[in-house]
mmCIF file of C-alpha atoms in Angstrom:
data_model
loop_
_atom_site.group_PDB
_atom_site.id
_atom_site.type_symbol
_atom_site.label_atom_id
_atom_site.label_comp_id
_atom_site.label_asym_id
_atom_site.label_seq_id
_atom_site.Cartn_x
_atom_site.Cartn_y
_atom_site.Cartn_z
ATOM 1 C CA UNK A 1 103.440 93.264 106.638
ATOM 2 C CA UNK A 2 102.033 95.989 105.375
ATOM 3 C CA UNK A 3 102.306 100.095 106.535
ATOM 4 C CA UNK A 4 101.554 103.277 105.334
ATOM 5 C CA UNK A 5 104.046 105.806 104.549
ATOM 6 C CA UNK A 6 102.703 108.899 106.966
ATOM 7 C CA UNK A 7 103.884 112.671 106.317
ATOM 8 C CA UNK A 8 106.776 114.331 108.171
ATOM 9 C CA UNK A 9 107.079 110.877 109.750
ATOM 10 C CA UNK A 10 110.555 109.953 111.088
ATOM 11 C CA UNK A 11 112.888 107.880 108.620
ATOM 12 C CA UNK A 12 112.829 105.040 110.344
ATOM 13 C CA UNK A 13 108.882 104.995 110.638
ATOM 14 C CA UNK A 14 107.978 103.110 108.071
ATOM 15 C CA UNK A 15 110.072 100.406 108.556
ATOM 16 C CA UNK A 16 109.636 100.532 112.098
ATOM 17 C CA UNK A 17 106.156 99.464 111.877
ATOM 18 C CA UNK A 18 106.544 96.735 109.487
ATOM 19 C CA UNK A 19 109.204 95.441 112.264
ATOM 20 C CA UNK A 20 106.801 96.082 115.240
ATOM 21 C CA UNK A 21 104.187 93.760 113.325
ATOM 22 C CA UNK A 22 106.653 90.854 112.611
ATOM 23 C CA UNK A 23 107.944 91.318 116.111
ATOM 24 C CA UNK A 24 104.202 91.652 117.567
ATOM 25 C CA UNK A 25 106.021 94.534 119.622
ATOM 26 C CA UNK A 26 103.339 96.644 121.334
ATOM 27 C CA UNK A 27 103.119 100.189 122.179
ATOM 28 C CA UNK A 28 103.875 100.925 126.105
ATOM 29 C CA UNK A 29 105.594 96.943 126.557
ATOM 30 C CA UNK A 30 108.272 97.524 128.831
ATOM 31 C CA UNK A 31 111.564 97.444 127.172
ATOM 32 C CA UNK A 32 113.274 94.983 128.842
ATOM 33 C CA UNK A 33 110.102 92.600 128.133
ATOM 34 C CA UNK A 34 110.545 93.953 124.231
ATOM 35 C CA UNK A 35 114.380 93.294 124.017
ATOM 36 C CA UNK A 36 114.269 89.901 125.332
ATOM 37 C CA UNK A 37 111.833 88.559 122.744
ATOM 38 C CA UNK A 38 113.364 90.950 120.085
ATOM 39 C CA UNK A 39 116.422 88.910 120.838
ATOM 40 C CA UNK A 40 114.618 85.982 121.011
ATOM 41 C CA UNK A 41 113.058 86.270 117.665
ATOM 42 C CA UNK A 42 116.290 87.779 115.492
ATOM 43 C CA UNK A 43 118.537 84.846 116.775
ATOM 44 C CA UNK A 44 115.416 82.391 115.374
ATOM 45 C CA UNK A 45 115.571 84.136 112.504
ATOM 46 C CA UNK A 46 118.985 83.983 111.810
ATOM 47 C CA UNK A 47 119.523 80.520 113.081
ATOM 48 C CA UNK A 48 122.668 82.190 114.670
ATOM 49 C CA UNK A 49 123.252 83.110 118.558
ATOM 50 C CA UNK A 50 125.736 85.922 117.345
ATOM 51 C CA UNK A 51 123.035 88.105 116.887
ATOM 52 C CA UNK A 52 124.557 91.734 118.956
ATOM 53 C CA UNK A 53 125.568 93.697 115.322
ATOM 54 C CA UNK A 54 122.114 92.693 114.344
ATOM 55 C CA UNK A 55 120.453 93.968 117.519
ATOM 56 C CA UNK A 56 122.117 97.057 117.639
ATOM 57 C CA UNK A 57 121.311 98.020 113.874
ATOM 58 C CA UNK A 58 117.833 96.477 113.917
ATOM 59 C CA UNK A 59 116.976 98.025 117.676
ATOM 60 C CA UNK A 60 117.840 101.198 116.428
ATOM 61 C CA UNK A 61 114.721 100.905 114.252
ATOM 62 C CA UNK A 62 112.519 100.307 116.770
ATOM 63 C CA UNK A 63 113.817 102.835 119.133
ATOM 64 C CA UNK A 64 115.262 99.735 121.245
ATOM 65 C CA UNK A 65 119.130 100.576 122.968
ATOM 66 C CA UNK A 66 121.565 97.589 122.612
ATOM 67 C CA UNK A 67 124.985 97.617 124.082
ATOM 68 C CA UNK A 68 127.430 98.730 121.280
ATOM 69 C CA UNK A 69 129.711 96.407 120.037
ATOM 70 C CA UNK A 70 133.301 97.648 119.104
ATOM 71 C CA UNK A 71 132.298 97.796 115.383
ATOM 72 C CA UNK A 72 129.107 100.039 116.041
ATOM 73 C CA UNK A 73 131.203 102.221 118.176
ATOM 74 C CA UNK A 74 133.693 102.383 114.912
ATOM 75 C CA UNK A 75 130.700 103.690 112.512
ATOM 76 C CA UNK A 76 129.655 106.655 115.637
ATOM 77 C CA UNK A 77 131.664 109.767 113.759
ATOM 78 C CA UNK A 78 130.343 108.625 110.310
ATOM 79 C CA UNK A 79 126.546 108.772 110.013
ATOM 80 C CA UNK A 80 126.689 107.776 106.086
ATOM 81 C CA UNK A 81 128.712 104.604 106.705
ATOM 82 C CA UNK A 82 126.130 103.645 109.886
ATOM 83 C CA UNK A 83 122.837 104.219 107.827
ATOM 84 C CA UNK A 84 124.690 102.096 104.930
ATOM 85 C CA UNK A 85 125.619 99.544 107.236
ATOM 86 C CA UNK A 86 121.958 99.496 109.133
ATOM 87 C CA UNK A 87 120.466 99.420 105.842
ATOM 88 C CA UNK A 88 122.559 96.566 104.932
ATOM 89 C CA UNK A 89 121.592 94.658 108.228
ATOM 90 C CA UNK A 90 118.110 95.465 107.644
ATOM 91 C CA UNK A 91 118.203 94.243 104.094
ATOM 92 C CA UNK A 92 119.911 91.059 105.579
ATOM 93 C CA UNK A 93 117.223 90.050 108.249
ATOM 94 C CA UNK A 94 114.585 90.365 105.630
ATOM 95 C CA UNK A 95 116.471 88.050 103.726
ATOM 96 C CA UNK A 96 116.943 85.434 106.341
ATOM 97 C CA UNK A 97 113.313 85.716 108.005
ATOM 98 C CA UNK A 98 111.800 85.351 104.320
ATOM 99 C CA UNK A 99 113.599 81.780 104.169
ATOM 100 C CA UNK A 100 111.825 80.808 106.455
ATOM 101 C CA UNK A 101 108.369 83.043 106.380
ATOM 102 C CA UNK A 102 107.422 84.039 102.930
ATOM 103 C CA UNK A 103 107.123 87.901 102.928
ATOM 104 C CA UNK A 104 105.316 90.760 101.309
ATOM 105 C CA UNK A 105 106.679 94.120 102.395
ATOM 106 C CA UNK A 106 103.808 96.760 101.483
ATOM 107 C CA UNK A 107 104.548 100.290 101.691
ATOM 108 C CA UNK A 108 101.407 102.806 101.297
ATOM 109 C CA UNK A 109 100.671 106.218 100.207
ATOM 110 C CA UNK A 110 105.067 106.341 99.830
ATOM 111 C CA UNK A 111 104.360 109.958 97.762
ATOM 112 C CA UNK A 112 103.907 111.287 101.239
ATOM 113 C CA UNK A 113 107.191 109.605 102.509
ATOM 114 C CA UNK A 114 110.374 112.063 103.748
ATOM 115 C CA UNK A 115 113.048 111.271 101.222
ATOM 116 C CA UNK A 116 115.506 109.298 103.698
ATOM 117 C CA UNK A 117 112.636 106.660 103.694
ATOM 118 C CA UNK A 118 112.085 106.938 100.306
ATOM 119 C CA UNK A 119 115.998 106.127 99.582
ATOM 120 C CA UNK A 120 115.766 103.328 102.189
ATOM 121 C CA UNK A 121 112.411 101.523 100.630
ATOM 122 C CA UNK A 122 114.536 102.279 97.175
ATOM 123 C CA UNK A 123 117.450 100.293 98.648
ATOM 124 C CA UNK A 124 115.656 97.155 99.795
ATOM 125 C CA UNK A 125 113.780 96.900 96.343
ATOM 126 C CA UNK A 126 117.269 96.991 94.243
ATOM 127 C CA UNK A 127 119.056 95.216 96.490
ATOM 128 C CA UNK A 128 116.773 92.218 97.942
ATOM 129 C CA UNK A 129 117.875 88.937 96.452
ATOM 130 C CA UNK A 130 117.985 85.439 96.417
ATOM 131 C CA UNK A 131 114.618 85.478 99.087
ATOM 132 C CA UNK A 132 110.828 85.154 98.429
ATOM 133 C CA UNK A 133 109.923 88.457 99.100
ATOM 134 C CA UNK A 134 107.187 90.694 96.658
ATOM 135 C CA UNK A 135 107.603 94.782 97.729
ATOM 136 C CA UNK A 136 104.673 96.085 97.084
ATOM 137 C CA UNK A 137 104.671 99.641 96.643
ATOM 138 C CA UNK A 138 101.463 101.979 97.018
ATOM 139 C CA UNK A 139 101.817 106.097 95.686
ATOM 140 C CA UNK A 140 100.082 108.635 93.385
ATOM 141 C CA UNK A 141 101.922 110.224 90.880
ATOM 142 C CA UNK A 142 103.606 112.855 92.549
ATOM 143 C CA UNK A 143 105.613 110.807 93.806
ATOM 144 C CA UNK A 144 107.062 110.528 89.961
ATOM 145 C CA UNK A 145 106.992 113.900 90.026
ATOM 146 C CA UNK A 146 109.390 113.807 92.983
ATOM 147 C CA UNK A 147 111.592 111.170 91.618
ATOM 148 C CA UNK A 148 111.112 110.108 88.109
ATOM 149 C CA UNK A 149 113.723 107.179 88.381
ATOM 150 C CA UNK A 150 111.683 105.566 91.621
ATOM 151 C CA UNK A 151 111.023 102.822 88.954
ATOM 152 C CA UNK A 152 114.423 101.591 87.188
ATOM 153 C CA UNK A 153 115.229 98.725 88.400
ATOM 154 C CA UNK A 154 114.911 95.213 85.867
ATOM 155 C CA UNK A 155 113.131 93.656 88.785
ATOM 156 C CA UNK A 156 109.695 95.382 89.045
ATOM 157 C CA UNK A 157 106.447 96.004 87.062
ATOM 158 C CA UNK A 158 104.413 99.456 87.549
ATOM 159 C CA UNK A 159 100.833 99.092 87.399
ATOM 160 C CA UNK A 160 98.986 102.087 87.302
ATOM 161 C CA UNK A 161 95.090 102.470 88.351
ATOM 162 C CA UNK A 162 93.166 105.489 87.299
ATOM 163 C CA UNK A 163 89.702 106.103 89.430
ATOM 164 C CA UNK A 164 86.747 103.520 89.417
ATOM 165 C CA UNK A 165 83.799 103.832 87.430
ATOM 166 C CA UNK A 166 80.482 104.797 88.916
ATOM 167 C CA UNK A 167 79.350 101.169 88.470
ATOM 168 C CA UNK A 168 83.020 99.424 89.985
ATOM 169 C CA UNK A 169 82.056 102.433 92.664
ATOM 170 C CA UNK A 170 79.133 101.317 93.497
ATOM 171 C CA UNK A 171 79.944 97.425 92.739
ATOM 172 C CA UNK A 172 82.694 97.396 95.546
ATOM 173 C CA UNK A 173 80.771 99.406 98.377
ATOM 174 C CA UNK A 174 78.136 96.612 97.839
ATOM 175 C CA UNK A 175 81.036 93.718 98.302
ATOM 176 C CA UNK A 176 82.383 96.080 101.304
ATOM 177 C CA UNK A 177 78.887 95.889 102.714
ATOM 178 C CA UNK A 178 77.545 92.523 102.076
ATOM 179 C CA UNK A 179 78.104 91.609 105.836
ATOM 180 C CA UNK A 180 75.398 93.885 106.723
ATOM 181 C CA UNK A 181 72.043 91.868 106.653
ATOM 182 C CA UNK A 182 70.410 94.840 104.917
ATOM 183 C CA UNK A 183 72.144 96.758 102.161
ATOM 184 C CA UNK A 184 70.227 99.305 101.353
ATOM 185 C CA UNK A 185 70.507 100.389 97.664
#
């Protein structure tokens, strides 16, 4: 699943659209239609029927209204405990689907990213465990510039790509290309 990070985006955009891809949720559906296979495919993913905390937490990303359950309603006068909790939930259905579906979460051009999103993509990538899941993270240097400790965790490797040569330039417009019949040079 992979998404660009876009600028002045909401928070929960960028994780929104990695969960409208893995849901196959389409702009316009009608909700109802969207809620029932949401719910379809969270309780499949969880192997559990007991799914409503989940909905609630993971609907909120999407923009999709559950009933609240009486511990929801408990977190409504403390927005730090719900976004810990809803990142927590979030963290947990990654976990779960990856068991069963192998996952690569790919975040682009995150040095554009609002820093609520950036905290969030910084919270799945020290706290994801025990599932087969690679983050892959995409960003120019500012965003080093913004936060210099985006990289200290044990569990991940920076790689850092300066611009092609001329040749690689020209070598990878040619590979882009090849499908055309005729190149020209």
């Amino acid at each position: 699943r992979r998404r660009p990070c876009r600028e002045g985006a909401s928070v929960h955009g960028v994780v929104q659209r990695i969960l409208r891809a893995r849901f196959g949720i389409l702009a316009g559906a009608p909700e109802e239609t969207v809620q029932e296979s949401f719910r379809a495919a969270v309780t499949e993913a969880l192997g559990d029927h007991r799914v409503s905390e989940f909905l609630y937490f993971l609907g909120a990303y999407l923009d999709l209204h559950y009933p609240e359950s009486p511990f929801a309603t408990a977190l409504d006068d403390d927005p730090t405990q719900f976004a810990r909790v809803s990142q927590a939930v979030l963290r947990r259905f990654f976990e779960a689907d990856a068991k069963t579906h192998p996952t690569i979460l790919t975040f682009e051009d995150v040095h554009a990213a609002q820093d609520d999103s950036l905290e969030l993509v910084d919270y799945l990538i020290r706290s994801l465990r025990d599932a087969p899941i690679l983050i892959v993270v995409v960003a120019r240097p500012e965003l080093l510039a913004r936060r210099a400790d985006w990289t200290d965790t044990d569990n991940h490797h920076r790689i850092e790509l300066g611009p092609l040569t001329p040749d690689d330039s020209a070598s990878l417009m040619y590979h882009l290309l090849e499908p055309l019949q005729d190149v020209p040079e």
